[in-house]
Short mmCIF file of C-alpha atoms in Angstrom, two decimals:
data_model
loop_
_atom_site.label_atom_id
_atom_site.label_comp_id
_atom_site.label_asym_id
_atom_site.label_seq_id
_atom_site.Cartn_x
_atom_site.Cartn_y
_atom_site.Cartn_z
CA UNK E 1 120.52 94.02 55.83
CA UNK E 2 118.84 95.98 53.06
CA UNK E 3 121.01 97.04 50.16
CA UNK E 4 119.88 99.83 47.88
CA UNK E 5 119.30 97.89 44.69
CA UNK E 6 119.95 100.76 42.30
CA UNK E 7 123.46 101.19 43.76
CA UNK E 8 124.13 97.47 43.62
CA UNK E 9 122.91 97.14 40.08
CA UNK E 10 124.77 100.25 38.89
CA UNK E 11 127.95 98.83 40.39
CA UNK E 12 127.40 95.49 38.71
CA UNK E 13 126.79 97.18 35.36
CA UNK E 14 129.94 99.27 35.75
CA UNK E 15 132.08 96.25 36.64
CA UNK E 16 130.77 93.93 33.99
CA UNK E 17 130.22 96.51 31.28
CA UNK E 18 127.03 94.67 30.42
CA UNK E 19 123.42 95.59 30.45
CA UNK E 20 121.36 93.94 33.13
CA UNK E 21 119.71 90.69 32.14
CA UNK E 22 116.14 90.74 30.84
CA UNK E 23 112.88 90.77 32.67
CA UNK E 24 113.60 87.83 34.90
CA UNK E 25 115.98 89.97 36.94
CA UNK E 26 114.61 93.45 36.43
CA UNK E 27 111.05 92.67 37.28
CA UNK E 28 109.09 91.12 40.08
CA UNK E 29 108.03 87.64 39.07
CA UNK E 30 104.87 87.41 41.11
CA UNK E 31 103.93 90.97 41.89
CA UNK E 32 101.91 90.69 45.04
CA UNK E 33 103.81 91.64 48.11
CA UNK E 34 107.06 89.79 47.86
CA UNK E 35 109.93 91.17 49.91
CA UNK E 36 110.41 94.45 48.08
CA UNK E 37 113.21 96.95 48.45
CA UNK E 38 112.53 100.24 50.18
CA UNK E 39 112.64 101.95 46.80
CA UNK E 40 109.98 99.68 45.33
CA UNK E 41 107.78 100.17 48.38
CA UNK E 42 108.14 103.91 47.93
CA UNK E 43 107.46 103.72 44.20
CA UNK E 44 104.35 101.64 44.83
CA UNK E 45 103.06 104.16 47.35
CA UNK E 46 103.49 106.94 44.78
CA UNK E 47 101.71 104.92 42.09
CA UNK E 48 98.84 104.14 44.45
CA UNK E 49 98.54 107.81 45.27
CA UNK E 50 97.97 108.67 41.60
CA UNK E 51 95.73 105.66 40.96
CA UNK E 52 93.53 106.82 43.81
CA UNK E 53 92.24 109.54 41.51
CA UNK E 54 91.13 106.91 38.99
CA UNK E 55 89.29 105.07 41.76
CA UNK E 56 87.21 108.21 42.23
CA UNK E 57 86.17 107.76 38.63
CA UNK E 58 84.97 104.21 39.20
CA UNK E 59 88.15 102.33 38.39
CA UNK E 60 88.95 99.23 40.45
CA UNK E 61 92.57 98.69 41.37
CA UNK E 62 94.22 95.33 40.77
CA UNK E 63 95.88 94.05 43.91
CA UNK E 64 99.09 92.96 42.20
CA UNK E 65 101.88 95.01 40.64
CA UNK E 66 105.00 94.85 38.49
CA UNK E 67 108.16 96.20 39.99
CA UNK E 68 111.89 96.22 39.56
CA UNK E 69 114.62 98.40 38.12
CA UNK E 70 114.59 100.26 34.82
CA UNK E 71 117.68 101.80 33.24
CA UNK E 72 117.98 104.54 30.68
CA UNK E 73 119.67 102.15 28.28
CA UNK E 74 116.97 99.52 28.16
CA UNK E 75 113.19 99.90 28.09
CA UNK E 76 111.17 97.20 29.80
CA UNK E 77 108.16 95.45 28.34
CA UNK E 78 105.21 93.88 30.07
CA UNK E 79 102.60 91.61 28.54
CA UNK E 80 99.02 91.96 29.70
CA UNK E 81 95.70 90.44 28.61
CA UNK E 82 92.83 92.88 28.41
CA UNK E 83 89.14 92.81 27.52
CA UNK E 84 87.33 94.92 24.96
CA UNK E 85 84.65 96.93 26.69
CA UNK E 86 86.76 97.61 29.77
CA UNK E 87 88.75 100.80 30.21
CA UNK E 88 92.20 100.69 31.75
CA UNK E 89 94.71 102.96 33.42
CA UNK E 90 98.28 101.78 33.90
CA UNK E 91 100.24 103.82 36.43
CA UNK E 92 104.01 103.63 36.85
CA UNK E 93 105.99 105.47 39.48
CA UNK E 94 109.62 105.71 40.49
CA UNK E 95 110.85 106.07 44.02
CA UNK E 96 112.06 109.61 43.39
CA UNK E 97 110.83 112.72 41.59
CA UNK E 98 113.79 113.07 39.27
CA UNK E 99 113.18 109.84 37.35
CA UNK E 100 111.35 110.76 34.13
CA UNK E 101 109.31 107.71 33.21
CA UNK E 102 107.42 107.18 30.01
CA UNK E 103 104.74 104.54 29.44
CA UNK E 104 103.15 103.45 26.18
CA UNK E 105 100.82 100.66 25.12
CA UNK E 106 100.95 98.51 22.01
CA UNK E 107 98.63 95.93 20.53
CA UNK E 108 99.63 92.32 19.97
CA UNK E 109 101.24 93.18 16.64
CA UNK E 110 103.34 95.84 18.36
CA UNK E 111 101.39 98.79 16.95
CA UNK E 112 101.26 101.80 19.32
CA UNK E 113 97.83 102.68 20.70
CA UNK E 114 96.01 105.93 21.23
CA UNK E 115 95.21 106.85 24.79
CA UNK E 116 95.42 109.44 27.52
CA UNK E 117 98.59 110.34 29.37
CA UNK E 118 99.07 111.72 32.82
CA UNK E 119 102.56 112.76 33.81
CA UNK E 120 104.01 114.20 36.98
CA UNK E 121 107.42 114.15 38.62
CA UNK E 122 108.48 110.53 38.76
CA UNK E 123 105.02 109.26 37.75
CA UNK E 124 103.32 108.45 34.47
CA UNK E 125 99.95 106.90 33.70
CA UNK E 126 98.54 105.70 30.38
CA UNK E 127 94.84 105.13 29.92
CA UNK E 128 93.10 103.48 26.99
CA UNK E 129 90.31 101.23 25.81
CA UNK E 130 91.49 98.04 24.12
CA UNK E 131 90.00 97.79 20.61
CA UNK E 132 89.78 94.00 20.98
CA UNK E 133 90.22 91.41 23.70
CA UNK E 134 93.65 89.84 23.77
CA UNK E 135 97.32 90.49 24.34
CA UNK E 136 98.77 93.96 24.76
CA UNK E 137 102.21 95.23 25.64
CA UNK E 138 103.39 98.08 27.79
CA UNK E 139 106.74 99.75 27.31
CA UNK E 140 108.35 101.50 30.23
CA UNK E 141 111.24 103.88 29.57
CA UNK E 142 113.45 105.93 31.86
CA UNK E 143 114.63 109.30 30.57
CA UNK E 144 116.07 111.05 33.62
CA UNK E 145 118.72 109.25 35.65
CA UNK E 146 120.67 106.04 35.04
CA UNK E 147 118.57 103.55 36.91
CA UNK E 148 115.37 103.75 38.89
CA UNK E 149 113.29 101.42 40.99
CA UNK E 150 109.74 101.42 39.68
CA UNK E 151 106.32 100.00 40.41
CA UNK E 152 103.47 99.64 37.92
CA UNK E 153 99.89 99.01 38.89
CA UNK E 154 96.69 99.03 36.93
CA UNK E 155 93.05 99.86 37.31
CA UNK E 156 90.04 98.93 35.22
CA UNK E 157 86.36 99.62 34.87
CA UNK P 1 94.23 115.80 37.24
CA UNK P 2 95.42 117.13 33.87
CA UNK P 3 95.25 114.47 31.19
CA UNK P 4 96.74 114.71 27.75
CA UNK P 5 95.18 112.77 24.91
CA UNK P 6 97.82 110.89 23.03
CA UNK P 7 97.18 110.01 19.44
CA UNK P 8 99.68 107.36 18.52
CA UNK P 9 102.65 109.38 17.41
CA UNK P 10 103.94 108.28 14.01
CA UNK P 11 107.40 108.72 15.49
CA UNK P 12 106.74 105.93 18.00
CA UNK P 13 108.36 102.86 16.59
CA UNK P 14 106.26 99.69 16.70
CA UNK P 15 107.56 96.91 18.90
CA UNK P 16 109.66 94.28 17.22
CA UNK P 17 108.86 90.60 17.52
CA UNK P 18 111.91 90.25 19.77
CA UNK P 19 110.68 92.99 22.08
CA UNK P 20 107.26 91.36 22.31
CA UNK P 21 108.81 87.98 23.01
CA UNK P 22 111.02 89.46 25.70
CA UNK P 23 108.10 91.05 27.53
CA UNK P 24 107.82 90.15 31.18
CA UNK P 25 104.91 88.04 32.27
CA UNK P 26 104.09 88.81 35.87
CA UNK P 27 101.15 86.74 36.98
CA UNK P 28 99.61 89.36 39.23
CA UNK P 29 99.23 91.83 36.34
CA UNK P 30 99.66 89.76 33.17
CA UNK P 31 96.73 87.51 34.05
CA UNK P 32 93.39 89.30 34.43
CA UNK P 33 91.32 88.65 37.52
CA UNK P 34 87.92 86.97 37.27
CA UNK P 35 86.46 90.32 38.37
CA UNK P 36 87.99 92.02 35.36
CA UNK P 37 86.68 89.31 33.03
CA UNK P 38 83.19 89.47 34.50
CA UNK P 39 83.20 93.28 34.38
CA UNK P 40 83.60 93.02 30.62
CA UNK P 41 80.94 90.30 30.41
CA UNK P 42 78.51 92.49 32.34
CA UNK P 43 78.83 95.20 29.73
CA UNK P 44 77.63 92.99 26.89
CA UNK P 45 74.10 92.50 28.16
CA UNK P 46 72.24 91.42 31.27
CA UNK P 47 73.95 88.19 32.28
CA UNK P 48 71.92 85.78 34.38
CA UNK P 49 74.53 85.31 37.11
CA UNK P 50 72.14 83.29 39.27
CA UNK P 51 71.90 80.67 36.53
CA UNK P 52 75.66 80.03 36.60
CA UNK P 53 75.98 79.72 40.37
CA UNK P 54 77.35 76.31 41.31
CA UNK P 55 75.72 73.85 43.64
CA UNK P 56 77.70 73.10 46.84
CA UNK P 57 81.21 72.09 45.88
CA UNK P 58 83.10 69.07 47.10
CA UNK P 59 85.86 70.17 49.49
CA UNK P 60 87.19 66.74 50.41
CA UNK P 61 90.16 66.44 48.04
CA UNK P 62 93.45 65.92 49.81
CA UNK P 63 96.01 66.39 47.02
CA UNK P 64 97.50 69.86 47.31
CA UNK P 65 97.51 70.67 43.56
CA UNK P 66 93.83 69.79 43.39
CA UNK P 67 93.04 71.83 46.48
CA UNK P 68 94.89 74.81 45.02
CA UNK P 69 92.91 74.68 41.76
CA UNK P 70 89.69 74.17 43.69
CA UNK P 71 90.45 77.22 45.80
CA UNK P 72 91.00 79.31 42.69
CA UNK P 73 87.73 78.09 41.21
CA UNK P 74 86.04 79.03 44.47
CA UNK P 75 87.39 82.58 44.22
CA UNK P 76 85.81 82.82 40.76
CA UNK P 77 82.56 81.61 42.32
CA UNK P 78 82.88 84.47 44.78
CA UNK P 79 82.97 86.95 41.93
CA UNK P 80 79.87 85.32 40.41
CA UNK P 81 78.05 85.71 43.72
CA UNK P 82 79.14 89.35 43.90
CA UNK P 83 77.87 90.01 40.36
CA UNK P 84 74.62 88.34 41.42
CA UNK P 85 74.63 90.51 44.57
CA UNK P 86 73.98 87.42 46.67
CA UNK P 87 75.47 88.19 50.05
CA UNK P 88 74.70 84.84 51.66
CA UNK P 89 76.38 82.90 48.89
CA UNK P 90 79.38 85.21 49.13
CA UNK P 91 79.63 84.44 52.86
CA UNK P 92 79.32 80.71 52.20
CA UNK P 93 82.02 80.87 49.56
CA UNK P 94 84.22 82.87 51.90
CA UNK P 95 83.94 80.06 54.47
CA UNK P 96 84.76 77.45 51.84
CA UNK P 97 87.81 79.42 50.72
CA UNK P 98 88.99 79.43 54.33
CA UNK P 99 88.43 75.67 54.55
CA UNK P 100 90.55 75.06 51.48
CA UNK P 101 93.18 77.57 52.62
CA UNK P 102 93.55 75.67 55.90
CA UNK P 103 94.12 72.46 53.95
CA UNK P 104 97.01 74.22 52.21
CA UNK P 105 98.35 75.43 55.56
CA UNK P 106 97.72 79.05 54.63
CA UNK P 107 94.54 79.44 56.64
CA UNK P 108 96.06 81.62 59.36
CA UNK P 109 97.19 84.26 56.90
CA UNK P 110 93.73 84.70 55.36
CA UNK P 111 91.56 84.62 58.46
CA UNK P 112 91.35 88.40 58.43
CA UNK P 113 90.41 88.34 54.74
CA UNK P 114 87.68 85.81 55.45
CA UNK P 115 86.25 88.08 58.11
CA UNK P 116 86.38 91.04 55.74
CA UNK P 117 84.55 89.09 53.06
CA UNK P 118 81.78 88.27 55.53
CA UNK P 119 81.59 91.89 56.71
CA UNK P 120 81.46 93.35 53.20
CA UNK P 121 78.85 90.78 52.21
CA UNK P 122 76.77 91.69 55.24
CA UNK P 123 76.89 95.33 54.15
CA UNK P 124 76.34 94.58 50.44
CA UNK P 125 79.59 96.36 49.60
CA UNK P 126 80.03 94.72 46.22
CA UNK P 127 82.94 96.90 45.04
CA UNK P 128 84.92 96.21 48.17
CA UNK P 129 84.16 92.51 47.83
CA UNK P 130 85.68 92.38 44.36
CA UNK P 131 88.90 93.87 45.68
CA UNK P 132 88.83 91.69 48.79
CA UNK P 133 88.43 88.50 46.75
CA UNK P 134 91.51 89.33 44.71
CA UNK P 135 93.42 90.35 47.81
CA UNK P 136 92.47 87.04 49.45
CA UNK P 137 93.69 85.08 46.44
CA UNK P 138 96.96 87.01 46.47
CA UNK P 139 97.36 86.52 50.21
CA UNK P 140 97.06 82.77 49.67
CA UNK P 141 99.62 82.92 46.87
CA UNK P 142 102.05 85.00 48.91
CA UNK P 143 101.85 82.58 51.83
CA UNK P 144 102.36 79.65 49.49
CA UNK P 145 105.52 81.33 48.19
CA UNK P 146 106.75 81.97 51.72
CA UNK P 147 106.27 78.32 52.64
CA UNK P 148 108.12 77.20 49.48
CA UNK P 149 104.97 76.00 47.73
CA UNK P 150 105.49 78.15 44.63
CA UNK P 151 104.24 75.35 42.38
CA UNK P 152 100.76 75.75 43.77
CA UNK P 153 100.57 79.50 43.05
CA UNK P 154 99.87 79.15 39.34
CA UNK P 155 97.37 76.36 40.06
CA UNK P 156 95.27 78.72 42.19
CA UNK P 157 95.09 81.15 39.27
CA UNK P 158 94.46 78.36 36.80
CA UNK P 159 91.48 77.09 38.76
CA UNK P 160 90.02 80.60 38.80
CA UNK P 161 90.52 81.02 35.05
CA UNK P 162 88.96 77.68 34.15
CA UNK P 163 85.93 78.38 36.29
CA UNK P 164 85.71 81.89 34.78
CA UNK P 165 85.72 80.40 31.29
CA UNK P 166 83.02 77.94 32.29
CA UNK P 167 80.87 80.77 33.64
CA UNK P 168 81.34 83.00 30.60
CA UNK P 169 80.60 80.22 28.13
CA UNK P 170 77.49 79.20 30.08
CA UNK P 171 76.24 82.78 30.04
CA UNK P 172 76.91 83.06 26.33
CA UNK P 173 75.24 79.73 25.64
CA UNK P 174 72.08 80.88 27.41
CA UNK P 175 71.96 84.11 25.45
CA UNK P 176 74.43 84.13 22.60
CA UNK P 177 76.00 87.41 21.54
CA UNK P 178 79.08 88.00 19.44
CA UNK P 179 80.26 90.63 21.91
CA UNK P 180 80.24 88.23 24.86
CA UNK P 181 81.74 85.46 22.78
CA UNK P 182 84.55 87.77 21.66
CA UNK P 183 85.70 88.03 25.27
CA UNK P 184 86.78 84.41 25.05
CA UNK P 185 89.69 85.49 22.87
CA UNK P 186 92.45 85.10 25.44
CA UNK P 187 95.54 83.76 23.66
CA UNK P 188 97.97 85.35 26.11
CA UNK P 189 96.27 83.85 29.14
CA UNK P 190 95.98 80.40 27.60
CA UNK P 191 99.59 80.54 26.48
CA UNK P 192 100.70 81.53 29.98
CA UNK P 193 98.95 78.59 31.61
CA UNK P 194 100.05 76.03 29.04
CA UNK P 195 103.63 77.16 29.55
CA UNK P 196 103.34 77.33 33.34
CA UNK P 197 101.70 73.89 33.60
CA UNK P 198 104.48 72.46 31.49
CA UNK P 199 107.09 73.94 33.84
CA UNK P 200 105.65 72.31 36.96
CA UNK P 201 107.86 69.77 38.74
CA UNK P 202 107.51 66.29 37.32
CA UNK P 203 105.72 64.89 40.37
CA UNK P 204 103.00 67.51 39.93
CA UNK P 205 102.99 67.72 36.15
CA UNK P 206 102.62 63.97 35.70
CA UNK P 207 99.91 63.53 38.30
CA UNK P 208 96.86 61.94 36.57
CA UNK P 209 94.67 64.96 37.32
CA UNK P 210 97.31 67.41 36.02
CA UNK P 211 97.84 65.33 32.90
CA UNK P 212 94.16 65.56 32.16
CA UNK P 213 94.03 69.27 32.96
CA UNK P 214 97.01 69.92 30.68
CA UNK P 215 95.31 68.11 27.83
CA UNK P 216 92.21 70.22 28.31
CA UNK P 217 94.38 73.33 28.56
CA UNK P 218 95.93 72.53 25.19
CA UNK P 219 92.47 72.19 23.65
CA UNK P 220 91.32 75.46 25.20
CA UNK P 221 94.51 77.17 24.04
CA UNK P 222 93.80 76.13 20.50
CA UNK P 223 90.18 77.25 20.71
CA UNK P 224 90.72 80.70 22.26
CA UNK P 225 93.84 81.66 20.29
CA UNK P 226 92.01 83.10 17.33
CA UNK P 227 93.01 86.08 15.18
CA UNK P 228 91.79 89.56 16.07
CA UNK P 229 88.31 90.05 14.71
CA UNK P 230 87.43 86.37 14.81
CA UNK P 231 83.76 85.80 15.58
CA UNK P 232 83.28 82.89 17.94
CA UNK P 233 80.25 80.93 16.81
CA UNK P 234 77.74 79.50 19.27
CA UNK P 235 79.17 76.07 18.52
CA UNK P 236 82.70 77.22 19.33
CA UNK P 237 81.53 78.79 22.56
CA UNK P 238 79.79 75.56 23.51
CA UNK P 239 82.88 73.56 22.72
CA UNK P 240 85.12 75.75 24.89
CA UNK P 241 82.49 75.60 27.62
CA UNK P 242 82.42 71.81 27.63
CA UNK P 243 86.17 71.57 27.98
CA UNK P 244 86.28 74.16 30.76
CA UNK P 245 83.35 72.50 32.55
CA UNK P 246 85.02 69.11 32.36
CA UNK P 247 88.21 70.56 33.80
CA UNK P 248 86.34 72.25 36.66
CA UNK P 249 84.45 69.03 37.35
CA UNK P 250 87.70 67.09 37.60
CA UNK P 251 89.17 69.73 39.90
CA UNK P 252 86.26 69.31 42.29
CA UNK P 253 85.98 65.53 42.16
CA UNK P 254 86.99 63.43 45.11
CA UNK P 255 89.60 61.13 43.58
CA UNK P 256 89.50 58.47 46.35
CA UNK P 257 87.77 55.20 45.30
CA UNK P 258 85.70 54.87 48.51
CA UNK P 259 85.21 58.40 49.73
CA UNK P 260 83.99 59.00 53.26
CA UNK P 261 80.89 61.13 53.80
CA UNK P 262 81.51 64.13 51.62
CA UNK P 263 82.19 67.46 53.24
CA UNK P 264 80.18 70.05 51.38
CA UNK P 265 79.12 73.62 51.93
CA UNK P 266 76.78 73.81 54.89
CA UNK P 267 78.69 71.24 56.92
CA UNK P 268 80.75 72.41 59.83
CA UNK P 269 84.27 72.57 58.43
CA UNK P 270 85.71 71.95 61.90
CA UNK P 271 84.24 68.47 61.94
CA UNK P 272 85.61 67.46 58.54
CA UNK P 273 86.94 63.89 58.33
#
């Protein structure tokens, strides 16, 4: 039996009056095809649709992804390791159009980075060239709606 | 597709240390693939990929953690062969990956991937091969998770990373450049693996091979966790390379005291002892 995770989580938040626990619950630990909810599957399909345009520009898509639930009260953060010389696009999508996502990148000191943004209904992509090889952080925010299932993928060249 | 350039808005608040510490680490996106690493290496010059191709690798290990790391290292070898545009070696490596996958009881799930690798290699479709290699690795990991072998998942990735480091340091040693050497700065990756290896169940973590690998991991972690802007000297590159090479050698060694006739690439995997 599949339960719509956003409903379940929203109910849990309402009952407990607490914010959901950190990344270990909100995000997919492995990110390559675990048993995802329908919403995550849908979000991934939408992200792949957008990332297809980057593939036309020579970007290769990573096979894995980050997924879970994001709420409007708590941004989520993802650590990645990138290489200077490569160019990257990170694409995040929600299952529905009315979730306004925002995506930003930060260096290992937490300083925001310059880049390019693509935004559409329920989808956002951030592209940039890392100034140095090492750790970077992505911040995913939800503006429209209380909670949304999301999927983030990335491409590089 | 309309794109908007975004100059970092002064109103965007930098991340706090707590926010950075709380960041999720999802292996499939937090850890770069060997293809991603080698794509960056390729941009720094004209790497001699043929010179870093390994001789036939020992496939006879029977301990599952060792097999998992060996499989990961083999995937990295696949990327090297793709960069070298050597279709026959790619096909050979594809067969070896299948052999190791069968030893982990995940062979059935990657048969189709193995066939795809051979087909793409036959058609010299190097871009598709890069994606197929990663997809194969992830297919192995997913099947390991489904059969409750989660401990082996990180070891597959670890084997690939160690072999990738060995390759990159060898390339840099043959033709040193600061740009290539700078790619060795991977504190997040090293940190991830040190932490993950420490979280393995005791029976795996305290295995003699894993103890040795963890010691080498700690040394690599120290060497690659340099400040931004650090210039890796040729000596530092060589040092990292030696540690990575030693780790890869241990991963591929047959640990039994009186090994039977070794099964290597070129032998019929169906007649393996």
